[in-house]
Each structure stands twice: as structure tokens, then as C-alpha cells.
Short mmCIF file of C-alpha atoms in Angstrom, two decimals:
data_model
loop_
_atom_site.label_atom_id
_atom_site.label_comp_id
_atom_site.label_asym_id
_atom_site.label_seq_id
_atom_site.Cartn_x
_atom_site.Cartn_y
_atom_site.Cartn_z
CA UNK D 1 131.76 112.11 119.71
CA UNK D 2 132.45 114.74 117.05
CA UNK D 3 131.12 115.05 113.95
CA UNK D 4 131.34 117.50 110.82
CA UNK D 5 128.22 119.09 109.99
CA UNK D 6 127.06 119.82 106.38
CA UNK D 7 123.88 122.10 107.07
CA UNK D 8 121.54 124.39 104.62
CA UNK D 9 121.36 127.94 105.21
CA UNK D 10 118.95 130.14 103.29
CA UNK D 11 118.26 132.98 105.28
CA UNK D 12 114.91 133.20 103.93
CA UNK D 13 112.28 132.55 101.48
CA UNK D 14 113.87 134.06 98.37
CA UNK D 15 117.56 133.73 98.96
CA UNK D 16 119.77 131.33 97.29
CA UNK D 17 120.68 128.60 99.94
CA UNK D 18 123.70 126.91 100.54
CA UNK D 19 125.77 124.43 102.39
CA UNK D 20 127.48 124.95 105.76
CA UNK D 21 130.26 123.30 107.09
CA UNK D 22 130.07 123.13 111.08
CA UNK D 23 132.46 120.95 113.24
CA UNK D 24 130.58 120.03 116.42
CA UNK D 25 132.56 118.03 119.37
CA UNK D 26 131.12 116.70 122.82
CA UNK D 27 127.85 114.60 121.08
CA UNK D 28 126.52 111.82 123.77
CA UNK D 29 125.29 108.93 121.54
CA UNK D 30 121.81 109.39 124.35
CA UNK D 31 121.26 112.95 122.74
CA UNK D 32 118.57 113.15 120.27
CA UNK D 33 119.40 114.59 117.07
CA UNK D 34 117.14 118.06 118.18
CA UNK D 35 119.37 118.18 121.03
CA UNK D 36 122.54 117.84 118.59
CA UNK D 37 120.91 120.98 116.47
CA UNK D 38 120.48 122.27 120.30
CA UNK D 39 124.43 122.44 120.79
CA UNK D 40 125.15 123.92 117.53
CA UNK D 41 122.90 126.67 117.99
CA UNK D 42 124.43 127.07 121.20
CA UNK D 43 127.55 127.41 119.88
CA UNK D 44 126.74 129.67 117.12
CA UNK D 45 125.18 132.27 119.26
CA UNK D 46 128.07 132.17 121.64
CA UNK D 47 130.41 133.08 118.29
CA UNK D 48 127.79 136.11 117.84
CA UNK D 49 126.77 134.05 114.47
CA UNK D 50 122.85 133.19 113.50
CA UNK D 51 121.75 129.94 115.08
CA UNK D 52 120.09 126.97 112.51
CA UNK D 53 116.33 127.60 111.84
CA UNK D 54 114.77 124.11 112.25
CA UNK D 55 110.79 122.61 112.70
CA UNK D 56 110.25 120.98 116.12
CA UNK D 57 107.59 121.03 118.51
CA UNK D 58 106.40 117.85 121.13
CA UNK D 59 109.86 116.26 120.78
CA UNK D 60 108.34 113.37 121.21
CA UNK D 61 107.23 111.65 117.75
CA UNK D 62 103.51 113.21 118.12
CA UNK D 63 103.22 116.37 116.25
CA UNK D 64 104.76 116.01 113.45
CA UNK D 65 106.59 119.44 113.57
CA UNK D 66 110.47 118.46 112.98
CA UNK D 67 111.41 117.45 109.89
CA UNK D 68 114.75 117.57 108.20
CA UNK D 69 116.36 115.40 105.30
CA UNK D 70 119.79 113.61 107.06
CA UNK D 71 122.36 111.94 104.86
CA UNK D 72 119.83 111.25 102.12
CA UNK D 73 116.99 110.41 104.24
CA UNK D 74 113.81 112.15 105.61
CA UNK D 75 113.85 111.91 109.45
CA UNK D 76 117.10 110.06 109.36
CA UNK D 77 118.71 106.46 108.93
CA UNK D 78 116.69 104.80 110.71
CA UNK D 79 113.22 103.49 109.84
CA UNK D 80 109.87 104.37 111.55
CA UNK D 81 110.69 107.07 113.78
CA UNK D 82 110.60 111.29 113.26
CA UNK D 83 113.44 113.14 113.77
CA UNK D 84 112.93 114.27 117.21
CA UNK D 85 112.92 110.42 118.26
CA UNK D 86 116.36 109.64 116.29
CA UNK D 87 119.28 109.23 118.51
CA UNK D 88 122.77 110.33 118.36
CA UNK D 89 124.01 106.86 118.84
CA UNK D 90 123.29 106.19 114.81
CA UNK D 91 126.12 107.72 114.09
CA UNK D 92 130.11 107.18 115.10
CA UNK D 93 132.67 109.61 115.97
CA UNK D 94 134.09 111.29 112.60
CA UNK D 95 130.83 110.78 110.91
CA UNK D 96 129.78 113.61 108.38
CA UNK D 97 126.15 114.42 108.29
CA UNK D 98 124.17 116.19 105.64
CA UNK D 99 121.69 118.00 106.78
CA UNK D 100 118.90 119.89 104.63
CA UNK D 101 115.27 120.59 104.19
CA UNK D 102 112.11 118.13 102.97
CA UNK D 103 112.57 119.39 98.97
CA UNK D 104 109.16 120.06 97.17
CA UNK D 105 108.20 123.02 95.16
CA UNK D 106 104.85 122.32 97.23
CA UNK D 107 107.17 122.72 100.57
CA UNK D 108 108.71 126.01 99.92
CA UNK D 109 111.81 126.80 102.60
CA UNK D 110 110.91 129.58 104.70
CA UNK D 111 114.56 129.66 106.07
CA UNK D 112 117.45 127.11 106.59
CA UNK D 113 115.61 124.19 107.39
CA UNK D 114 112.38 124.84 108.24
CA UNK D 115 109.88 124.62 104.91
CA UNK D 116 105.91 125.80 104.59
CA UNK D 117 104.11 122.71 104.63
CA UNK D 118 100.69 124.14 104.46
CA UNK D 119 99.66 122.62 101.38
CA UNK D 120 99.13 119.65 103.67
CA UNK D 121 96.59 122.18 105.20
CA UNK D 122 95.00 123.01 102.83
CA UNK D 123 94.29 119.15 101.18
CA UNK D 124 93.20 118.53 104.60
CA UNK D 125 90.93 121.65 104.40
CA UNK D 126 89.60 120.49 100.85
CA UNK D 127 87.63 117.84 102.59
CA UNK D 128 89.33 116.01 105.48
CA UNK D 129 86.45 115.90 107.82
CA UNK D 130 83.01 115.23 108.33
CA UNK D 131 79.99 117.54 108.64
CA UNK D 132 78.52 116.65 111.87
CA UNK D 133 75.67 118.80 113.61
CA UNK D 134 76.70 119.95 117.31
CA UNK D 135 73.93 122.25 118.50
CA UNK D 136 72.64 119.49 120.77
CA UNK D 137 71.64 116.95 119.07
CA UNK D 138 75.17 115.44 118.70
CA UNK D 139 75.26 111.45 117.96
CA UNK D 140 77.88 109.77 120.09
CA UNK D 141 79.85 107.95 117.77
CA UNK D 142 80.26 104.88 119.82
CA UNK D 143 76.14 104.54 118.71
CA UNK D 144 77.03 103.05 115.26
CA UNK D 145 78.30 99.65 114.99
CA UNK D 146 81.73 99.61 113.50
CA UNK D 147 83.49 96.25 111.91
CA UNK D 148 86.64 95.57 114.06
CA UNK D 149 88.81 95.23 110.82
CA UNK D 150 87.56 98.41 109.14
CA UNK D 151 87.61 100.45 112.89
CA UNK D 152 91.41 99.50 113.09
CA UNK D 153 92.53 100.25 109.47
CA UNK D 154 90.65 103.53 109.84
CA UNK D 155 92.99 103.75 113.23
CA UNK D 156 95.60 103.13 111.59
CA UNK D 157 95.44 105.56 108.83
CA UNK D 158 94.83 108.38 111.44
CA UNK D 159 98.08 107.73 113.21
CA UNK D 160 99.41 109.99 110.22
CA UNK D 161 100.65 112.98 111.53
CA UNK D 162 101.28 115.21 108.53
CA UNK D 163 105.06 115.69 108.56
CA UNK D 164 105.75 115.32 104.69
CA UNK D 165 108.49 112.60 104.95
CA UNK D 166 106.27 110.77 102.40
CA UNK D 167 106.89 113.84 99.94
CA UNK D 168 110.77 113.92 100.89
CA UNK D 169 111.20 110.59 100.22
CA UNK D 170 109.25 110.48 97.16
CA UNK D 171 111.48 110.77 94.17
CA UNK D 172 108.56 112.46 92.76
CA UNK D 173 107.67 114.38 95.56
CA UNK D 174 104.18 113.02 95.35
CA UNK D 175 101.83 113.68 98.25
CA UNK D 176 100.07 110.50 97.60
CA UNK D 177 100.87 108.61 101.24
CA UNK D 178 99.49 111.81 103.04
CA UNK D 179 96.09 112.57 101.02
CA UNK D 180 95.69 108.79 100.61
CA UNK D 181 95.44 108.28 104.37
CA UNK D 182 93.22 111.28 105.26
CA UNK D 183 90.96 109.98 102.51
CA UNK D 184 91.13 106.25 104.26
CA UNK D 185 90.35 106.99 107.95
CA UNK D 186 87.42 108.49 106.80
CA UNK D 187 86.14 106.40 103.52
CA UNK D 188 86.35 102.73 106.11
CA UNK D 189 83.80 104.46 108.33
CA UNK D 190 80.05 104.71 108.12
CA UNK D 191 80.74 108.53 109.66
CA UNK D 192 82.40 109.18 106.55
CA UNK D 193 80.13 107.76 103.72
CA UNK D 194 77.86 110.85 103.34
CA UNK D 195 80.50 112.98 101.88
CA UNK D 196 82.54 110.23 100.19
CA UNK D 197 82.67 111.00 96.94
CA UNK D 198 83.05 115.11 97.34
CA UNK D 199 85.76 114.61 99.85
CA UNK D 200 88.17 112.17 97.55
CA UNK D 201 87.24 114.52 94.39
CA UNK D 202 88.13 117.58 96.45
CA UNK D 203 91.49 116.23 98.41
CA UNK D 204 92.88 115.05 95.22
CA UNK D 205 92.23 117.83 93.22
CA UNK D 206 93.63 119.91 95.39
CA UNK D 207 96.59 118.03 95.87
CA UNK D 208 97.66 118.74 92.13
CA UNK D 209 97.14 122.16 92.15
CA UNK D 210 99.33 122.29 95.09
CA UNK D 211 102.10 121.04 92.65
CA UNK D 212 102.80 117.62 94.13
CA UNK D 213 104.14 114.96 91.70
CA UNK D 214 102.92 111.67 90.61
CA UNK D 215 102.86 108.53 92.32
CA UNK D 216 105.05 106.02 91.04
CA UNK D 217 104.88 103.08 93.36
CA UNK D 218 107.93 103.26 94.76
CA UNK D 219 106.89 102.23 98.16
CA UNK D 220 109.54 104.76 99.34
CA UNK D 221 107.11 106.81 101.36
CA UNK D 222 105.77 103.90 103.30
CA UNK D 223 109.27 102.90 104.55
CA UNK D 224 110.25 106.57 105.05
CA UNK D 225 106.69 107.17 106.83
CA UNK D 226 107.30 107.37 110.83
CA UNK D 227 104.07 105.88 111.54
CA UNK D 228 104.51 103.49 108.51
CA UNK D 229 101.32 104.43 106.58
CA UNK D 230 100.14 101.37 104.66
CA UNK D 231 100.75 101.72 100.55
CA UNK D 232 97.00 99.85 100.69
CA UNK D 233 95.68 103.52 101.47
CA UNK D 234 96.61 104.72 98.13
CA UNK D 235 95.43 101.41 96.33
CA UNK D 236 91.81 102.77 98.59
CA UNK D 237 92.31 106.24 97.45
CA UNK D 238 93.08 105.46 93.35
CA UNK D 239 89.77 103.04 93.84
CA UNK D 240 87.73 105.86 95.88
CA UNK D 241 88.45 108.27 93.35
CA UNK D 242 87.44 106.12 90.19
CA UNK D 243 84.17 105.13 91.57
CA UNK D 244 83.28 108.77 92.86
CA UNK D 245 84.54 110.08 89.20
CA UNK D 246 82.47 107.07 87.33
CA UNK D 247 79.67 108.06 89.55
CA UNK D 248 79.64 111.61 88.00
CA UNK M 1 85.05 114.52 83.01
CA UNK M 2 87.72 116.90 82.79
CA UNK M 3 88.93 117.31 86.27
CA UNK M 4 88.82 113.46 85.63
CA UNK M 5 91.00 113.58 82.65
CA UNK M 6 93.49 115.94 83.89
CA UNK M 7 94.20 114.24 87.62
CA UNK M 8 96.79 112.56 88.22
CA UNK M 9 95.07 109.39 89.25
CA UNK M 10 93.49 109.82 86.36
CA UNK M 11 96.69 109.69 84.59
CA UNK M 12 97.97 107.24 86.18
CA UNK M 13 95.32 104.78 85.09
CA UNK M 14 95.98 105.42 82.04
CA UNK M 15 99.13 104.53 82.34
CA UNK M 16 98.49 101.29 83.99
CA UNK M 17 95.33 100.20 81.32
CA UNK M 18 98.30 100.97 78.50
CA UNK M 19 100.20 98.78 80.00
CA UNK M 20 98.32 96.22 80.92
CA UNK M 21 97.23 96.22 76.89
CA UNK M 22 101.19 96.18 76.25
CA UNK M 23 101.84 93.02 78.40
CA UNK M 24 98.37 91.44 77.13
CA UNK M 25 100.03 91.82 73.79
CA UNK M 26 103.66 90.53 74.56
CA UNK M 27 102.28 87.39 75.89
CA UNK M 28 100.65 86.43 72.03
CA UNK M 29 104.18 87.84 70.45
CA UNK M 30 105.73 85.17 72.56
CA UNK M 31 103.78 82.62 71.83
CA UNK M 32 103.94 83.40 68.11
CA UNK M 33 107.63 83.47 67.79
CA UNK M 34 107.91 80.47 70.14
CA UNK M 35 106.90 78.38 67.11
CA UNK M 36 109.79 79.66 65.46
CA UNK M 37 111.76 77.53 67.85
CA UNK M 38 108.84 74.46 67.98
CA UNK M 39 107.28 74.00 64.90
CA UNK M 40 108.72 76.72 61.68
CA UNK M 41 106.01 75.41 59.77
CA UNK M 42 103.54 76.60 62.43
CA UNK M 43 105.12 80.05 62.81
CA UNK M 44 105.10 80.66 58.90
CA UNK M 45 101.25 79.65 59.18
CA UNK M 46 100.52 82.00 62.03
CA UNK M 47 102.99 84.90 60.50
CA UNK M 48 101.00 85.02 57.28
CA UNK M 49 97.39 84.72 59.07
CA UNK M 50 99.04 87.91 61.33
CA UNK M 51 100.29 90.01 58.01
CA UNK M 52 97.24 89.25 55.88
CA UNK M 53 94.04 88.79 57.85
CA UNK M 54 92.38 92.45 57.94
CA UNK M 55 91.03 92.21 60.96
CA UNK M 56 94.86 92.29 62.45
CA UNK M 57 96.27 94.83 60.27
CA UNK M 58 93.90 97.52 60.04
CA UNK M 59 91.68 97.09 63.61
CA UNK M 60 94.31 95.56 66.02
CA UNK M 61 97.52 96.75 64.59
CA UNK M 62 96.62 100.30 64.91
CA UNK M 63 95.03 99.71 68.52
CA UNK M 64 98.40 98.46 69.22
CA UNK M 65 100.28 101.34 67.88
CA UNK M 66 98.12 103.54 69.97
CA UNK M 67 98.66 101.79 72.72
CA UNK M 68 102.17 102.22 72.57
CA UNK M 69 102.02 105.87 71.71
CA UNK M 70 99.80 106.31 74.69
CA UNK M 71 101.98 104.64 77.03
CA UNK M 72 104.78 106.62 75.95
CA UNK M 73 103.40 110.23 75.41
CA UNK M 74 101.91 109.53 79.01
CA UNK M 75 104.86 108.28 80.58
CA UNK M 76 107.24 111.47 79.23
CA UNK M 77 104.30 113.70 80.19
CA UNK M 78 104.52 112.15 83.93
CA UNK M 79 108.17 112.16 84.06
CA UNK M 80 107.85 116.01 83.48
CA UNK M 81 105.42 116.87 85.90
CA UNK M 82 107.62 114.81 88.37
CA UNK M 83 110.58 116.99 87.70
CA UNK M 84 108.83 120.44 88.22
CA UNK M 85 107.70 118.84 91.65
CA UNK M 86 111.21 118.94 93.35
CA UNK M 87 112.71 121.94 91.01
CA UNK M 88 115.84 121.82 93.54
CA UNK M 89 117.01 118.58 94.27
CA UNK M 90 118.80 117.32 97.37
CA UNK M 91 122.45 117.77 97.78
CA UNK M 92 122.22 113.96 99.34
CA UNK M 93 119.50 111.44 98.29
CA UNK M 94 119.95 108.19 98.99
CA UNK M 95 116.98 106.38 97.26
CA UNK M 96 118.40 102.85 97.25
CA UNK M 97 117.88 103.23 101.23
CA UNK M 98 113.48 102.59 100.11
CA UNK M 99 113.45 101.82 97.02
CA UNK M 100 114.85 99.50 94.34
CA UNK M 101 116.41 100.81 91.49
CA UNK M 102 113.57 99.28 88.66
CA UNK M 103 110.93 101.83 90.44
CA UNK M 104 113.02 104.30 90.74
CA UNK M 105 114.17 104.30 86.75
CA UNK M 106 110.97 103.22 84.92
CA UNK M 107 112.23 106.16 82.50
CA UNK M 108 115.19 105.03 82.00
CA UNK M 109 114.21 101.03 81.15
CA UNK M 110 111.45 102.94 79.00
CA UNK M 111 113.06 104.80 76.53
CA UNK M 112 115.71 102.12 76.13
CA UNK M 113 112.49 99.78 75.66
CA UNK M 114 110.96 102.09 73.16
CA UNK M 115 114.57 102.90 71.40
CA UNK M 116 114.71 99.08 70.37
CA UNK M 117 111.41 99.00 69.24
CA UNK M 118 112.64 101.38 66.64
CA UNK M 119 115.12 98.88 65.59
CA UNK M 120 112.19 96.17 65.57
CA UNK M 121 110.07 97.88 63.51
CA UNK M 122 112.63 98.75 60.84
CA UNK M 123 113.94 95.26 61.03
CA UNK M 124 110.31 93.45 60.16
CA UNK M 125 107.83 96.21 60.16
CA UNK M 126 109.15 98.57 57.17
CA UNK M 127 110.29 95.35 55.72
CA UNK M 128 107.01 93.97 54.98
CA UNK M 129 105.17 96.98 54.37
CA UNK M 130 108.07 97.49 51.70
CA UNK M 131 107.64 93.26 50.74
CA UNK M 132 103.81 93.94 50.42
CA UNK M 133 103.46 97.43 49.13
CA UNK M 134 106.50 99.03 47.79
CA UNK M 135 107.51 96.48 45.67
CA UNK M 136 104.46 94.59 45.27
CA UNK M 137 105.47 90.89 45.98
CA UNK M 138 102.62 88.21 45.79
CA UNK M 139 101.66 86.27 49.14
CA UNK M 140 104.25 83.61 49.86
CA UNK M 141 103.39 82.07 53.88
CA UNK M 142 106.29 80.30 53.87
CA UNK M 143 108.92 83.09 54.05
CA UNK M 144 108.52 83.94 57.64
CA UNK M 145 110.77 81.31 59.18
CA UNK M 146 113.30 81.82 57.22
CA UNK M 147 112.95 85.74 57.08
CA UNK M 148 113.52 85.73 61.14
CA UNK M 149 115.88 83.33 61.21
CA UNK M 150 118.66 85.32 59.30
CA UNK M 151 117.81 88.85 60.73
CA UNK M 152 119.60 87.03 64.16
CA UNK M 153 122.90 86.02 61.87
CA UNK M 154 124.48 88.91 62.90
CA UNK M 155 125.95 89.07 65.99
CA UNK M 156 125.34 92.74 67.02
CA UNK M 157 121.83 92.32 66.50
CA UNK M 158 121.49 89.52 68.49
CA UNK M 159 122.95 91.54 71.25
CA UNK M 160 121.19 94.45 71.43
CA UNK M 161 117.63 92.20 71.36
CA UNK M 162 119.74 90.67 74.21
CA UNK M 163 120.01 93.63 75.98
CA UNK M 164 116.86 94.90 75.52
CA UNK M 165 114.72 91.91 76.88
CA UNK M 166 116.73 92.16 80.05
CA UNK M 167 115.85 96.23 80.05
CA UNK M 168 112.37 95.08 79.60
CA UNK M 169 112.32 92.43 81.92
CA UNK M 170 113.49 95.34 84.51
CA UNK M 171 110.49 97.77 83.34
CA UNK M 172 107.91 94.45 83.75
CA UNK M 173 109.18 93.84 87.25
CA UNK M 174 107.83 96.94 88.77
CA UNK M 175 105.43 98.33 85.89
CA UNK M 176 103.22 95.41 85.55
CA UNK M 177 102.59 94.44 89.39
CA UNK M 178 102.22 98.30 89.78
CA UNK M 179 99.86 98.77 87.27
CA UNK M 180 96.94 96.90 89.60
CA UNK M 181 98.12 99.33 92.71
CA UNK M 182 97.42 102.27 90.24
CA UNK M 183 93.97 101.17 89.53
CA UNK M 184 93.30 100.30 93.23
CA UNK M 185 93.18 96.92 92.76
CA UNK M 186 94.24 95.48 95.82
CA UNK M 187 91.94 92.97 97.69
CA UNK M 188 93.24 89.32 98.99
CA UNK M 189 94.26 88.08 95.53
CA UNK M 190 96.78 90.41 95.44
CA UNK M 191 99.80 88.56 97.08
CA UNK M 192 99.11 85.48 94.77
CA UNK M 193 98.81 88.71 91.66
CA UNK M 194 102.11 90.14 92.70
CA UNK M 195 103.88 86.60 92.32
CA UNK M 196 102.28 86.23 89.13
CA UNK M 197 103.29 89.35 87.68
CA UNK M 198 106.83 88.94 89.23
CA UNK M 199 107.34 85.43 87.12
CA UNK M 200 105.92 87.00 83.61
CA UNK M 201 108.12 89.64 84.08
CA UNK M 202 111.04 87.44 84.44
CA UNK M 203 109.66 84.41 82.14
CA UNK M 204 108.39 86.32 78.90
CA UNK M 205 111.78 88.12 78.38
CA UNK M 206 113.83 85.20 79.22
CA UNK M 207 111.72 83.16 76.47
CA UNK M 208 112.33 86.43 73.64
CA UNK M 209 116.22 86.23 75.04
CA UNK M 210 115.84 82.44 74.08
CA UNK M 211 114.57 82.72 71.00
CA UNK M 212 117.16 85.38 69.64
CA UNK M 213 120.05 83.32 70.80
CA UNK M 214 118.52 80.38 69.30
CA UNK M 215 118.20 81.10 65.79
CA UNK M 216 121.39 82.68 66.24
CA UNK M 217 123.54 79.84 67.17
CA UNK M 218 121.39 77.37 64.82
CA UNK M 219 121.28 79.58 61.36
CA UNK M 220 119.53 77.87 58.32
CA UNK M 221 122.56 76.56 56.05
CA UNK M 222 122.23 76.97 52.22
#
């Protein structure tokens, strides 16, 4: 198929951006969208012209690395997948697609697409992990009885794997979805208790310094999530972080 | 207490408890001006008990206004921290695609909200201040019917209360049943919560559009 390509260049951190038109022909509806951004930077090097900076990594809906905002959409039209895993066939011959980084003032664009997302980091840093003692005397987890129910909500909030669609599909830009479900997959398990009420404090408050907006309860970052992240987690994380706040 | 104060959980409780007060407080208005319709005698009763009892003018009334201001000042103060958080926008955003257009313009159903509630208080607020204090009139309870009654003569009035029940019905629809997310209230009555708030939201407007339409097509003839 061939498409028309509407793509944002910023060649780096502080330069004004803009949009690129492209005209791309020869698309297999089996390609992956990656491999679409594959040919065009194929074809731009040929022409001697800079090839598309863009996030990827596993190719394979694991890591979390590709990103990109497509016709008004993080990680494309369709629902529950990442970007790596959408496929060409979405779209028919003629189509134009716009193409353009996650927007956040808390995802700055390094260049073109590709945008610093290490305020993710550094919630995660703020207290996304337990303090467990390794020099020998390590408890295997498997020891402590676990509830089934609370084991596989905990599961399921750890299939998050950071990519910020939550944030690009946020009209506020809220990092809500993300924080919520670090703070979850730790607050359901007993592992997790002993630093409870530091680790929701911490997360959250540094979440708003990192400039995220306010959640709204739009429920657009659970149907824009790839791994479809459960809204309940920030219900858990609103309800963590009164009680840990009321606890003083 | 501060780092409490000044998170935006925090904030958004606040919101939420506001609200909740609001919708607590819409539900007696209804049921108040529903005697209008039921039993004038009734609402004149209840109107003068509301204007005259202290306890409801000088503890509840200003609760209410500062409920209203907090909701408000808190809302605007959101809104603008949500803008700085995306300072460019996309060139493409296609929100409808996750998310229905009452979350999505809370704002906008807001201010339109608030903007009538201008209109209401000049129509029977200032009026009775002005009735009871300006120019010093004695207590007469059976004014009130008759009072309401005419301020829906006029067509145009009657519209824009219209129009602005069906704004607030919008602002209900996702603001109330959000307001329990907020505070983290989510637990196995929530389903049966969510249909709940979905009907009031619907309902309590629908019975204020009622009203409005009914006094206007059944004026009081001299």
C-alpha cells in the first residue's frame, strides 16, 4: 500500500519541532508499524537526508521502549497492544498517518520522536520496591502464604511496563495509571506492607514534582494502556495514600 | 499535613467531598421546589421555615456558599495545573477514541453550571435579601409560591434554566460517580453505586427541567 506520512521532526531537545510530510509506497499490511518507520528511514538515508529518531527495543510488546502517538492515539488505533505489536494492515492504501511523540512537559522530546521518560524512573526510584536483606539469609518468597485473589491482582498490576501511553492518552497528562500500579503490586502483598505507607507518600509526591497533571477519571489511560492496567489501581492508590497521610 | 494539602490526591478529594456536599444539597432543593408543583401551600411553608429559621441562614447557608466556592476555586486551580502538564499539545488527539465527552469537559459543563447560578442568585437570592433587608418588608410565608411561579413567565428564562439542568445533568454524569473513585472508594458496592449515581444524575435535573416548564406553561392568572 502507500500511504502519506505526517511525522515530527525536532532535531533535538531545544529546537522548535515540526511536521513532515513523507510519501512512503510498497507497505505489506504483515509489516509492523516499526518496520514501516524501518522503510522510511531506509529511504531517507538513501536520499542522503536524516533518518526518523524513534523508541524501540524487544519489538515484541515486552519492554516498553517504542512509543509514538498515531492519528490521535498512543500506540495506535487499536486497543491493548504497543506500537511494536501494531500491524500495517490497520490502515488502507491512501491512508494519511500522523505521527508524533507521547506530549508531557514531564516527557520532554529528546529528538523527533523519541521523548525522556525518566520521570517514570525516578517515581519508581521514590519507592517502588521492597527492602529485602540478601547477605544469606534471604526468605524465599514462596514461604509466605499469599491469597489467590490478592497474588493475581498484584500480577496483574506488574504486567505494567512503563511506556507512558497512560500519560499520552491522558488529557491531563496525569501519571496516575503508572504510579497507581507500582504502588498496587506491592501494597496487595504481605512483602510490601513494611514500607507501605513511605512508599505511597514518596511515589506520589514525587510524581507532582515531576509535573504530571491531575487525574480526572477519564478512564482514557486504561483503554489506551497495552497491558490494560485496571482504573481499580488508582481507586487503591487515592485510598493507600489517605490512610498513610491520616496515619501521620 | 502540608505535603498532604498540596498533593494532588489530596486535591482531588477535595474536590470530590465538595461535591458530594453539592449533590447532598441538590437533592433537598429538589424536593423543596417539588412542592411547588404538589402542594403550593407546602412549598410556601417550607420556603419561609428555609428564609427565616437561623439555623439555615447563618450556619448552613454559608457552609453552602463555601462549598460552592471551594468546588469552584479547586476545580479552576486543577484545570490550570492540567494545562501546564502538556504545554504543547498534539497536532492530532482524538479523545472521543477513550473517553466520553462529559469527562473530558467537566470545565466546560462547570462554568456554564456556575454562570447560571449567577442568574439564580440574582433572580431569588438578592431578591430576598433586598425583600428582607433593603426595604424592610414584614414576614409574609405565603409569597413564595407565587414569587416562583412568575419568575418562569418569561420565556427566555425558562430556557436558559432549561439549558442549564441539561449542562448539569452532563457535569453529574461523570462528577458524581467519579467523586467515590477519587476517594478510593471502590469495593463490591460499587457497580450497584455507579448505577445509582448514573440515575440521580439523570433524574434530579430532569425533575428541576420539570418544574421550570411547569409553572411556565400553568402561570397563576389574576
Amino acid at each position: 500500500m502507500n500511504l502519506k506520512l505526517k511525522v515530527w521532526r525536532q532535531s533535538d531537545a531545544h529546537a522548535k519541532g515540526k511536521m513532515v510530510d513523507y510519501s512512503i509506497s510498497g507497505i505489506d499490511g504483515d509489516m509492523s508499524f516499526l518496520e514501516m518507520l524501518d522503510i522510511l528511514n531506509e529511504n531517507l538515508i538513501n536520499e542522503g537526508k536524516e533518518p526518523v529518531e524513534f523508541d524501540h527495543d524487544c519489538r515484541e510488546g515486552i519492554c516498553g521502549s517504542c512509543s509514538l502517538h498515531i492519528n490521535g492515539e498512543p500506540h495506535g488505533p487499536d486497543k491493548f497492544i504497543t506500537t511494536c505489536q501494531l500491524h500495517m494492515r490497520k490502515f488502507k492504501d491512501g491512508d494519511t498517518i500522523v505521527i508524533e511523540p507521547f506530549r508531557a512537559t514531564a516527557f520532554p522530546v529528546i529528538k523527533d520522536l523519541v521523548v525522556d521518560r525518566s520521570s517514570f524512573d525516578r517515581i519508581q526510584q521514590a519507592g517502588g520496591y521492597i527492602s529485602v536483606n540478601t547477605s544469606g539469609n534471604t526468605v524465599d518468597a514462596n514461604a509466605i502464604p499469599v491469597q489467590k485473589e490478592a497474588a493475581d491482582t498484584a500480577m496483574d498490576a506488574a504486567t505494567c511496563i512503563g511506556c507512558g501511553a497512560c500519560v499520552a492518552a491522558c488529557k491531563n497528562a496525569s501519571a496516575m495509571l503508572f504510579t497507581s500500579a507500582k504502588v498496587s503490586q506491592f501494597a496487595l502483598l504481605p512483602q510490601g506492607q513494611v514500607e507501605a505507607t513511605e512508599r505511597v507518600k514518596n511515589m506520589v509526591r514525587q510524581m507532582d514534582l515531576e509535573g504530571f497533571g491531575n487525574c480526572t477519571n477519564t478512564g482514557a489511560c486504561e483503554l489506551e494502556c497495552p497491558k490494560g492496567i485496571s482504573l481499580d489501581n488508582i481507586a487503591r492508590m487515592n485510598r493507600e495514600y489517605l490512610k498513610a497521610n491520616l496515619k501521620g | 499535613m502540608s505535603a498532604l494539602i498540596s498533593s494532588s490526591i489530596a486535591r482531588k478529594v477535595v474536590m470530590a467531598l465538595s461535591g458530594l456536599f453539592l449533590v447532598l444539597f441538590l437533592a433537598q432543593h429538589f424536593t423543596i421546589n417539588l412542592t411547588s408543583v404538589i402542594a403550593p401551600d407546602t412549598f410556601n411553608e417550607w420556603s419561609h421555615f428555609m428564609g427565616y429559621n437561623p439555623l439555615v441562614q447563618y450556619i448552613l447557608q454559608p457552609i453552602l456558599v463555601a462549598g460552592i466556592i471551594i468546588h469552584f476555586v479547586m476545580g479552576i486551580a486543577l484545570e490550570i495545573q492540567n494545562n501546564r502538564s502538556r504545554k504543547i499539545g498534539y497536532v492530532r488527539y482524538n479523545g472521543s477514541a477513550n473517553a466520553p465527552w462529559t469527562s473530558r469537559n467537566m470545565i466546560i459543563t462547570g462554568l456554564v453550571v456556575l454562570a447560571f447560578l449567577g442568574l439564580h442568585m440574582y433572580d431569588f437570592w438578592v431578591h430576598e435579601m433586598a425583600y428582607k433587608y433593603l426595604e424592610g418588608n414584614p414576614e409574609d410565608p405565603t409569597r413564595y409560591y407565587a414569587e416562583t411561579v412568575e419568575k418562569f413567565e418569561p420565556i427566555w428564562r425558562t430556557v436558559i434554566y432549561v439549558i442549564a439542568f441539561v449542562l448539569l445533568a452532563l457535569h453529574l454524569w461523570h462528577g458524581f460517580s467519579s467523586s467515590f473513585q477519587s476517594m478510593g472508594w471502590n469495593n463490591k458496592y460499587s457497580a450497584g453505586l455507579q448505577t445509582f449515581t448514573k440515575i440521580y444524575a439523570i433524574a434530579i435535573p430532569a425533575g428541576f427541567v420539570f418544574i421550570a416548564l411547569y409553572h411556565h406553561f400553568n402561570p397563576i392568572t389574576h
